[in-house]
PDB file of C-alpha atoms in Angstrom:
ATOM      1  CA  UNK A   1     119.712 103.122 111.389  1.00  0.00           C
ATOM      2  CA  UNK A   2     119.745 103.166 107.604  1.00  0.00           C
ATOM      3  CA  UNK A   3     117.620 104.919 104.991  1.00  0.00           C
ATOM      4  CA  UNK A   4     115.938 103.192 102.050  1.00  0.00           C
ATOM      5  CA  UNK A   5     115.019 105.139  98.941  1.00  0.00           C
ATOM      6  CA  UNK A   6     114.954 104.758  95.161  1.00  0.00           C
ATOM      7  CA  UNK A   7     116.172 106.659  92.147  1.00  0.00           C
ATOM      8  CA  UNK A   8     115.423 105.484  88.615  1.00  0.00           C
ATOM      9  CA  UNK A   9     115.723 101.681  88.469  1.00  0.00           C
ATOM     10  CA  UNK A  10     117.925 101.537  91.561  1.00  0.00           C
ATOM     11  CA  UNK A  11     116.917 100.973  95.195  1.00  0.00           C
ATOM     12  CA  UNK A  12     119.432 102.322  97.702  1.00  0.00           C
ATOM     13  CA  UNK A  13     120.172 101.437 101.328  1.00  0.00           C
ATOM     14  CA  UNK A  14     122.253 104.245 102.825  1.00  0.00           C
ATOM     15  CA  UNK A  15     123.942 104.771 106.186  1.00  0.00           C
ATOM     16  CA  UNK A  16     123.337 108.484 106.921  1.00  0.00           C
ATOM     17  CA  UNK A  17     126.430 108.703 109.149  1.00  0.00           C
ATOM     18  CA  UNK A  18     129.050 107.098 106.916  1.00  0.00           C
ATOM     19  CA  UNK A  19     127.206 107.517 103.579  1.00  0.00           C
ATOM     20  CA  UNK A  20     128.028 103.878 102.770  1.00  0.00           C
ATOM     21  CA  UNK A  21     125.513 102.461 100.294  1.00  0.00           C
ATOM     22  CA  UNK A  22     124.158  99.132  99.093  1.00  0.00           C
ATOM     23  CA  UNK A  23     122.144  98.859  95.886  1.00  0.00           C
ATOM     24  CA  UNK A  24     119.348  96.583  94.716  1.00  0.00           C
ATOM     25  CA  UNK A  25     119.507  96.602  90.910  1.00  0.00           C
ATOM     26  CA  UNK A  26     117.061  93.950  89.663  1.00  0.00           C
ATOM     27  CA  UNK A  27     114.439  96.346  88.279  1.00  0.00           C
ATOM     28  CA  UNK A  28     114.410  96.991  84.520  1.00  0.00           C
ATOM     29  CA  UNK A  29     112.046  99.970  84.718  1.00  0.00           C
ATOM     30  CA  UNK A  30     111.858 102.986  87.036  1.00  0.00           C
ATOM     31  CA  UNK A  31     110.834 102.251  90.623  1.00  0.00           C
ATOM     32  CA  UNK A  32     107.689 104.086  91.702  1.00  0.00           C
ATOM     33  CA  UNK A  33     106.919 102.700  95.163  1.00  0.00           C
ATOM     34  CA  UNK A  34     108.736 101.285  98.197  1.00  0.00           C
ATOM     35  CA  UNK A  35     107.525  99.609 101.406  1.00  0.00           C
ATOM     36  CA  UNK A  36     109.359  98.354 104.496  1.00  0.00           C
ATOM     37  CA  UNK A  37     108.410  95.047 106.122  1.00  0.00           C
ATOM     38  CA  UNK A  38     107.358  95.279 109.816  1.00  0.00           C
ATOM     39  CA  UNK A  39     110.484  93.303 110.814  1.00  0.00           C
ATOM     40  CA  UNK A  40     112.627  96.031 109.168  1.00  0.00           C
ATOM     41  CA  UNK A  41     114.739  93.673 107.036  1.00  0.00           C
ATOM     42  CA  UNK A  42     112.682  92.982 103.917  1.00  0.00           C
ATOM     43  CA  UNK A  43     111.864  95.740 101.439  1.00  0.00           C
ATOM     44  CA  UNK A  44     109.299  95.749  98.629  1.00  0.00           C
ATOM     45  CA  UNK A  45     109.831  97.861  95.523  1.00  0.00           C
ATOM     46  CA  UNK A  46     107.564  98.190  92.485  1.00  0.00           C
ATOM     47  CA  UNK A  47     108.393  99.537  89.027  1.00  0.00           C
ATOM     48  CA  UNK A  48     106.381 101.091  86.198  1.00  0.00           C
ATOM     49  CA  UNK A  49     107.165  98.555  83.471  1.00  0.00           C
ATOM     50  CA  UNK A  50     104.541  97.539  80.870  1.00  0.00           C
ATOM     51  CA  UNK A  51     103.751  94.692  83.260  1.00  0.00           C
ATOM     52  CA  UNK A  52     104.893  96.074  86.623  1.00  0.00           C
ATOM     53  CA  UNK A  53     107.208  93.935  88.738  1.00  0.00           C
ATOM     54  CA  UNK A  54     107.264  93.911  92.523  1.00  0.00           C
ATOM     55  CA  UNK A  55     110.406  92.605  94.186  1.00  0.00           C
ATOM     56  CA  UNK A  56     110.508  91.717  97.870  1.00  0.00           C
ATOM     57  CA  UNK A  57     114.173  91.615  98.852  1.00  0.00           C
ATOM     58  CA  UNK A  58     116.518  91.387 101.812  1.00  0.00           C
ATOM     59  CA  UNK A  59     118.025  94.788 102.650  1.00  0.00           C
ATOM     60  CA  UNK A  60     121.155  93.161 104.143  1.00  0.00           C
ATOM     61  CA  UNK A  61     122.021  90.525 101.542  1.00  0.00           C
ATOM     62  CA  UNK A  62     120.219  92.287  98.641  1.00  0.00           C
ATOM     63  CA  UNK A  63     118.864  88.906  97.536  1.00  0.00           C
ATOM     64  CA  UNK A  64     115.254  88.799  96.266  1.00  0.00           C
ATOM     65  CA  UNK A  65     112.743  86.764  98.258  1.00  0.00           C
ATOM     66  CA  UNK A  66     109.967  87.131  95.668  1.00  0.00           C
ATOM     67  CA  UNK A  67     109.311  88.621  92.233  1.00  0.00           C
ATOM     68  CA  UNK A  68     105.640  89.312  91.524  1.00  0.00           C
ATOM     69  CA  UNK A  69     103.835  90.214  88.316  1.00  0.00           C
ATOM     70  CA  UNK A  70     100.623  88.235  88.714  1.00  0.00           C
ATOM     71  CA  UNK A  71      97.488  90.365  88.867  1.00  0.00           C
ATOM     72  CA  UNK A  72      99.257  93.573  87.841  1.00  0.00           C
ATOM     73  CA  UNK A  73      98.922  93.518  84.041  1.00  0.00           C
ATOM     74  CA  UNK A  74      97.450  96.792  82.817  1.00  0.00           C
ATOM     75  CA  UNK A  75      97.533  98.330  86.298  1.00  0.00           C
ATOM     76  CA  UNK A  76     100.548 100.232  87.560  1.00  0.00           C
ATOM     77  CA  UNK A  77     101.408 100.351  91.250  1.00  0.00           C
ATOM     78  CA  UNK A  78     100.918 103.709  92.957  1.00  0.00           C
ATOM     79  CA  UNK A  79     101.368 102.859  96.646  1.00  0.00           C
ATOM     80  CA  UNK A  80     102.339  99.797  98.695  1.00  0.00           C
ATOM     81  CA  UNK A  81     102.480  98.752 102.333  1.00  0.00           C
ATOM     82  CA  UNK A  82     102.882  95.483 104.228  1.00  0.00           C
ATOM     83  CA  UNK A  83     100.154  94.084 106.441  1.00  0.00           C
ATOM     84  CA  UNK A  84     100.774  94.140 110.180  1.00  0.00           C
ATOM     85  CA  UNK A  85     101.873  90.477 110.214  1.00  0.00           C
ATOM     86  CA  UNK A  86     104.117  91.021 107.165  1.00  0.00           C
ATOM     87  CA  UNK A  87     102.540  88.187 105.156  1.00  0.00           C
ATOM     88  CA  UNK A  88     100.652  90.354 102.683  1.00  0.00           C
ATOM     89  CA  UNK A  89     101.208  93.427 100.554  1.00  0.00           C
ATOM     90  CA  UNK A  90      98.520  96.064 100.179  1.00  0.00           C
ATOM     91  CA  UNK A  91      98.749  97.626  96.716  1.00  0.00           C
ATOM     92  CA  UNK A  92      96.963 100.683  95.350  1.00  0.00           C
ATOM     93  CA  UNK A  93      96.922 100.689  91.547  1.00  0.00           C
ATOM     94  CA  UNK A  94      96.702 103.585  89.101  1.00  0.00           C
ATOM     95  CA  UNK A  95      93.634 102.006  87.539  1.00  0.00           C
ATOM     96  CA  UNK A  96      90.971 104.728  86.951  1.00  0.00           C
ATOM     97  CA  UNK A  97      89.133 103.435  90.032  1.00  0.00           C
ATOM     98  CA  UNK A  98      92.388 103.047  92.015  1.00  0.00           C
ATOM     99  CA  UNK A  99      91.812  99.409  92.906  1.00  0.00           C
ATOM    100  CA  UNK A 100      93.083  97.993  96.175  1.00  0.00           C
ATOM    101  CA  UNK A 101      94.805  94.602  95.890  1.00  0.00           C
ATOM    102  CA  UNK A 102      95.696  92.389  98.852  1.00  0.00           C
ATOM    103  CA  UNK A 103      98.513  90.090  97.770  1.00  0.00           C
ATOM    104  CA  UNK A 104     100.209  87.185  99.562  1.00  0.00           C
ATOM    105  CA  UNK A 105     103.697  88.170  98.501  1.00  0.00           C
ATOM    106  CA  UNK A 106     105.519  84.863  99.145  1.00  0.00           C
ATOM    107  CA  UNK A 107     103.227  82.957  96.752  1.00  0.00           C
ATOM    108  CA  UNK A 108     102.194  85.863  94.534  1.00  0.00           C
ATOM    109  CA  UNK A 109      98.529  84.955  95.034  1.00  0.00           C
ATOM    110  CA  UNK A 110      95.949  87.734  94.955  1.00  0.00           C
ATOM    111  CA  UNK A 111      93.812  87.292  98.077  1.00  0.00           C
ATOM    112  CA  UNK A 112      91.168  89.893  97.309  1.00  0.00           C
ATOM    113  CA  UNK A 113      90.734  93.017  95.189  1.00  0.00           C
ATOM    114  CA  UNK A 114      88.167  95.795  94.899  1.00  0.00           C
ATOM    115  CA  UNK A 115      87.738  99.106  93.114  1.00  0.00           C
ATOM    116  CA  UNK A 116      88.403 102.222  95.121  1.00  0.00           C
ATOM    117  CA  UNK A 117      87.292 105.760  94.348  1.00  0.00           C
ATOM    118  CA  UNK A 118      87.666 107.782  91.175  1.00  0.00           C
ATOM    119  CA  UNK A 119      89.470 110.356  93.317  1.00  0.00           C
ATOM    120  CA  UNK A 120      93.261 110.016  92.943  1.00  0.00           C
ATOM    121  CA  UNK A 121      94.853 108.382  96.001  1.00  0.00           C
ATOM    122  CA  UNK A 122      97.597 110.554  97.505  1.00  0.00           C
ATOM    123  CA  UNK A 123      98.560 108.345 100.466  1.00  0.00           C
ATOM    124  CA  UNK A 124      97.720 105.065 102.160  1.00  0.00           C
ATOM    125  CA  UNK A 125      98.511 103.343 105.454  1.00  0.00           C
ATOM    126  CA  UNK A 126      98.108  99.861 106.903  1.00  0.00           C
ATOM    127  CA  UNK A 127      97.012  99.542 110.511  1.00  0.00           C
ATOM    128  CA  UNK A 128      99.442  98.030 113.063  1.00  0.00           C
ATOM    129  CA  UNK A 129      96.465  97.388 115.367  1.00  0.00           C
ATOM    130  CA  UNK A 130      95.078  94.245 113.674  1.00  0.00           C
ATOM    131  CA  UNK A 131      95.715  90.504 113.982  1.00  0.00           C
ATOM    132  CA  UNK A 132      96.724  87.825 111.486  1.00  0.00           C
ATOM    133  CA  UNK A 133      93.189  87.388 110.132  1.00  0.00           C
ATOM    134  CA  UNK A 134      92.438  91.068 109.539  1.00  0.00           C
ATOM    135  CA  UNK A 135      93.982  93.897 107.533  1.00  0.00           C
ATOM    136  CA  UNK A 136      92.813  97.497 107.906  1.00  0.00           C
ATOM    137  CA  UNK A 137      93.881 100.083 105.332  1.00  0.00           C
ATOM    138  CA  UNK A 138      93.236 103.816 105.067  1.00  0.00           C
ATOM    139  CA  UNK A 139      93.474 105.730 101.788  1.00  0.00           C
ATOM    140  CA  UNK A 140      93.161 109.466 101.270  1.00  0.00           C
ATOM    141  CA  UNK A 141      92.794 111.646  98.204  1.00  0.00           C
ATOM    142  CA  UNK A 142      91.906 115.190  97.316  1.00  0.00           C
ATOM    143  CA  UNK A 143      88.272 114.534  98.158  1.00  0.00           C
ATOM    144  CA  UNK A 144      88.127 111.278 100.088  1.00  0.00           C
ATOM    145  CA  UNK A 145      89.085 109.332 103.204  1.00  0.00           C
ATOM    146  CA  UNK A 146      88.286 105.618 102.903  1.00  0.00           C
ATOM    147  CA  UNK A 147      88.813 102.891 105.496  1.00  0.00           C
ATOM    148  CA  UNK A 148      89.161  99.366 104.115  1.00  0.00           C
ATOM    149  CA  UNK A 149      88.656  96.163 106.108  1.00  0.00           C
ATOM    150  CA  UNK A 150      89.913  92.822 104.801  1.00  0.00           C
ATOM    151  CA  UNK A 151      88.996  89.749 106.831  1.00  0.00           C
ATOM    152  CA  UNK A 152      89.910  86.092 106.396  1.00  0.00           C
ATOM    153  CA  UNK A 153      87.089  83.567 106.430  1.00  0.00           C
ATOM    154  CA  UNK A 154      87.934  81.435 109.481  1.00  0.00           C
ATOM    155  CA  UNK A 155      84.782  79.307 109.413  1.00  0.00           C
ATOM    156  CA  UNK A 156      85.110  75.522 109.431  1.00  0.00           C
ATOM    157  CA  UNK A 157      83.952  75.357 105.810  1.00  0.00           C
ATOM    158  CA  UNK A 158      86.782  77.617 104.647  1.00  0.00           C
ATOM    159  CA  UNK A 159      89.735  75.999 102.893  1.00  0.00           C
ATOM    160  CA  UNK A 160      92.965  76.143 104.881  1.00  0.00           C
ATOM    161  CA  UNK A 161      95.028  75.932 101.681  1.00  0.00           C
ATOM    162  CA  UNK A 162      93.293  78.820  99.938  1.00  0.00           C
ATOM    163  CA  UNK A 163      91.382  80.784 102.562  1.00  0.00           C
ATOM    164  CA  UNK A 164      88.798  83.209 101.265  1.00  0.00           C
ATOM    165  CA  UNK A 165      89.111  86.879 102.132  1.00  0.00           C
ATOM    166  CA  UNK A 166      86.346  89.453 102.226  1.00  0.00           C
ATOM    167  CA  UNK A 167      86.971  93.147 101.592  1.00  0.00           C
ATOM    168  CA  UNK A 168      84.708  96.046 102.455  1.00  0.00           C
ATOM    169  CA  UNK A 169      85.137  99.795 102.609  1.00  0.00           C
ATOM    170  CA  UNK A 170      83.602 102.713 104.427  1.00  0.00           C
ATOM    171  CA  UNK A 171      84.066 106.254 103.168  1.00  0.00           C
ATOM    172  CA  UNK A 172      84.385 108.558 106.158  1.00  0.00           C
ATOM    173  CA  UNK A 173      82.496 111.862 105.795  1.00  0.00           C
ATOM    174  CA  UNK A 174      84.317 115.125 106.367  1.00  0.00           C
ATOM    175  CA  UNK A 175      83.449 116.441 109.805  1.00  0.00           C
ATOM    176  CA  UNK A 176      83.357 120.159 109.091  1.00  0.00           C
ATOM    177  CA  UNK A 177      82.929 122.579 106.232  1.00  0.00           C
ATOM    178  CA  UNK A 178      86.503 123.769 106.775  1.00  0.00           C
ATOM    179  CA  UNK A 179      88.155 120.507 105.782  1.00  0.00           C
ATOM    180  CA  UNK A 180      85.477 119.364 103.353  1.00  0.00           C
ATOM    181  CA  UNK A 181      87.241 121.097 100.474  1.00  0.00           C
ATOM    182  CA  UNK A 182      90.852 120.530 101.583  1.00  0.00           C
ATOM    183  CA  UNK A 183      93.058 118.040  99.694  1.00  0.00           C
ATOM    184  CA  UNK A 184      94.236 115.292 102.052  1.00  0.00           C
ATOM    185  CA  UNK A 185      97.933 114.498 101.640  1.00  0.00           C
ATOM    186  CA  UNK A 186      98.965 111.939 104.260  1.00  0.00           C
ATOM    187  CA  UNK A 187      97.454 109.390 106.633  1.00  0.00           C
ATOM    188  CA  UNK A 188      98.546 107.209 109.558  1.00  0.00           C
ATOM    189  CA  UNK A 189      96.802 104.934 112.044  1.00  0.00           C
ATOM    190  CA  UNK A 190      97.024 106.203 115.632  1.00  0.00           C
ATOM    191  CA  UNK A 191      94.679 103.625 117.176  1.00  0.00           C
ATOM    192  CA  UNK A 192      92.231 100.884 116.278  1.00  0.00           C
ATOM    193  CA  UNK A 193      90.326 102.280 113.265  1.00  0.00           C
ATOM    194  CA  UNK A 194      91.434 105.767 114.272  1.00  0.00           C
ATOM    195  CA  UNK A 195      93.424 107.758 111.717  1.00  0.00           C
ATOM    196  CA  UNK A 196      95.425 110.967 111.678  1.00  0.00           C
ATOM    197  CA  UNK A 197      95.164 112.780 108.352  1.00  0.00           C
ATOM    198  CA  UNK A 198      97.412 115.582 107.104  1.00  0.00           C
ATOM    199  CA  UNK A 199      95.645 118.228 105.007  1.00  0.00           C
ATOM    200  CA  UNK A 200      96.817 120.896 102.587  1.00  0.00           C
ATOM    201  CA  UNK A 201      96.353 123.670 105.185  1.00  0.00           C
ATOM    202  CA  UNK A 202      99.086 122.132 107.355  1.00  0.00           C
ATOM    203  CA  UNK A 203      96.594 120.797 109.869  1.00  0.00           C
ATOM    204  CA  UNK A 204      96.362 117.267 111.257  1.00  0.00           C
ATOM    205  CA  UNK A 205      92.865 115.916 111.744  1.00  0.00           C
ATOM    206  CA  UNK A 206      91.813 112.820 113.705  1.00  0.00           C
ATOM    207  CA  UNK A 207      89.043 110.590 112.400  1.00  0.00           C
ATOM    208  CA  UNK A 208      87.423 107.631 114.103  1.00  0.00           C
ATOM    209  CA  UNK A 209      85.204 105.194 112.275  1.00  0.00           C
ATOM    210  CA  UNK A 210      81.742 104.616 113.658  1.00  0.00           C
TER     211      UNK A 210
END
């Protein structure tokens, strides 16, 4: 296997055994976020330019598949992840309300967006347990755990060319006084709408919605 990481404006693909490297060098500003496509070939990287640019590129050929700026003016990218089917990018911005943006990366079209919490987002994850018409996202911060549900309108009246998406969120309450005051640092889906959250005390806590 290979390792993908970034330093400054450069994205690096490195073989940890031979230390051979390949470099993606299209960014003009420092890269601040990286996401790996579910098929493990495409990579998305976002920079912190005045109008941030997201490149989706092939990690083997280093050729870009998309360059996206639409919908990002005035909002830097903090975190990114691909949807389970790989068609969309989930973006968390550094807007004061840490908006969540669901973006069809091949076209650059914003599918749906909504404000998050005022609490700074420290980590996010996209669920691998959803189908093509649904995207579940979890975000955590120093004082919050929020589960997001994006769903495509599949009714007969919906346009097939530009399907409408709906986005809702559900803030999950802390389950005990012990972790109520702990900063949450990492999150991962371990089942359908079930998340494992890493806290500042070194503990891992399991939450289930509903």
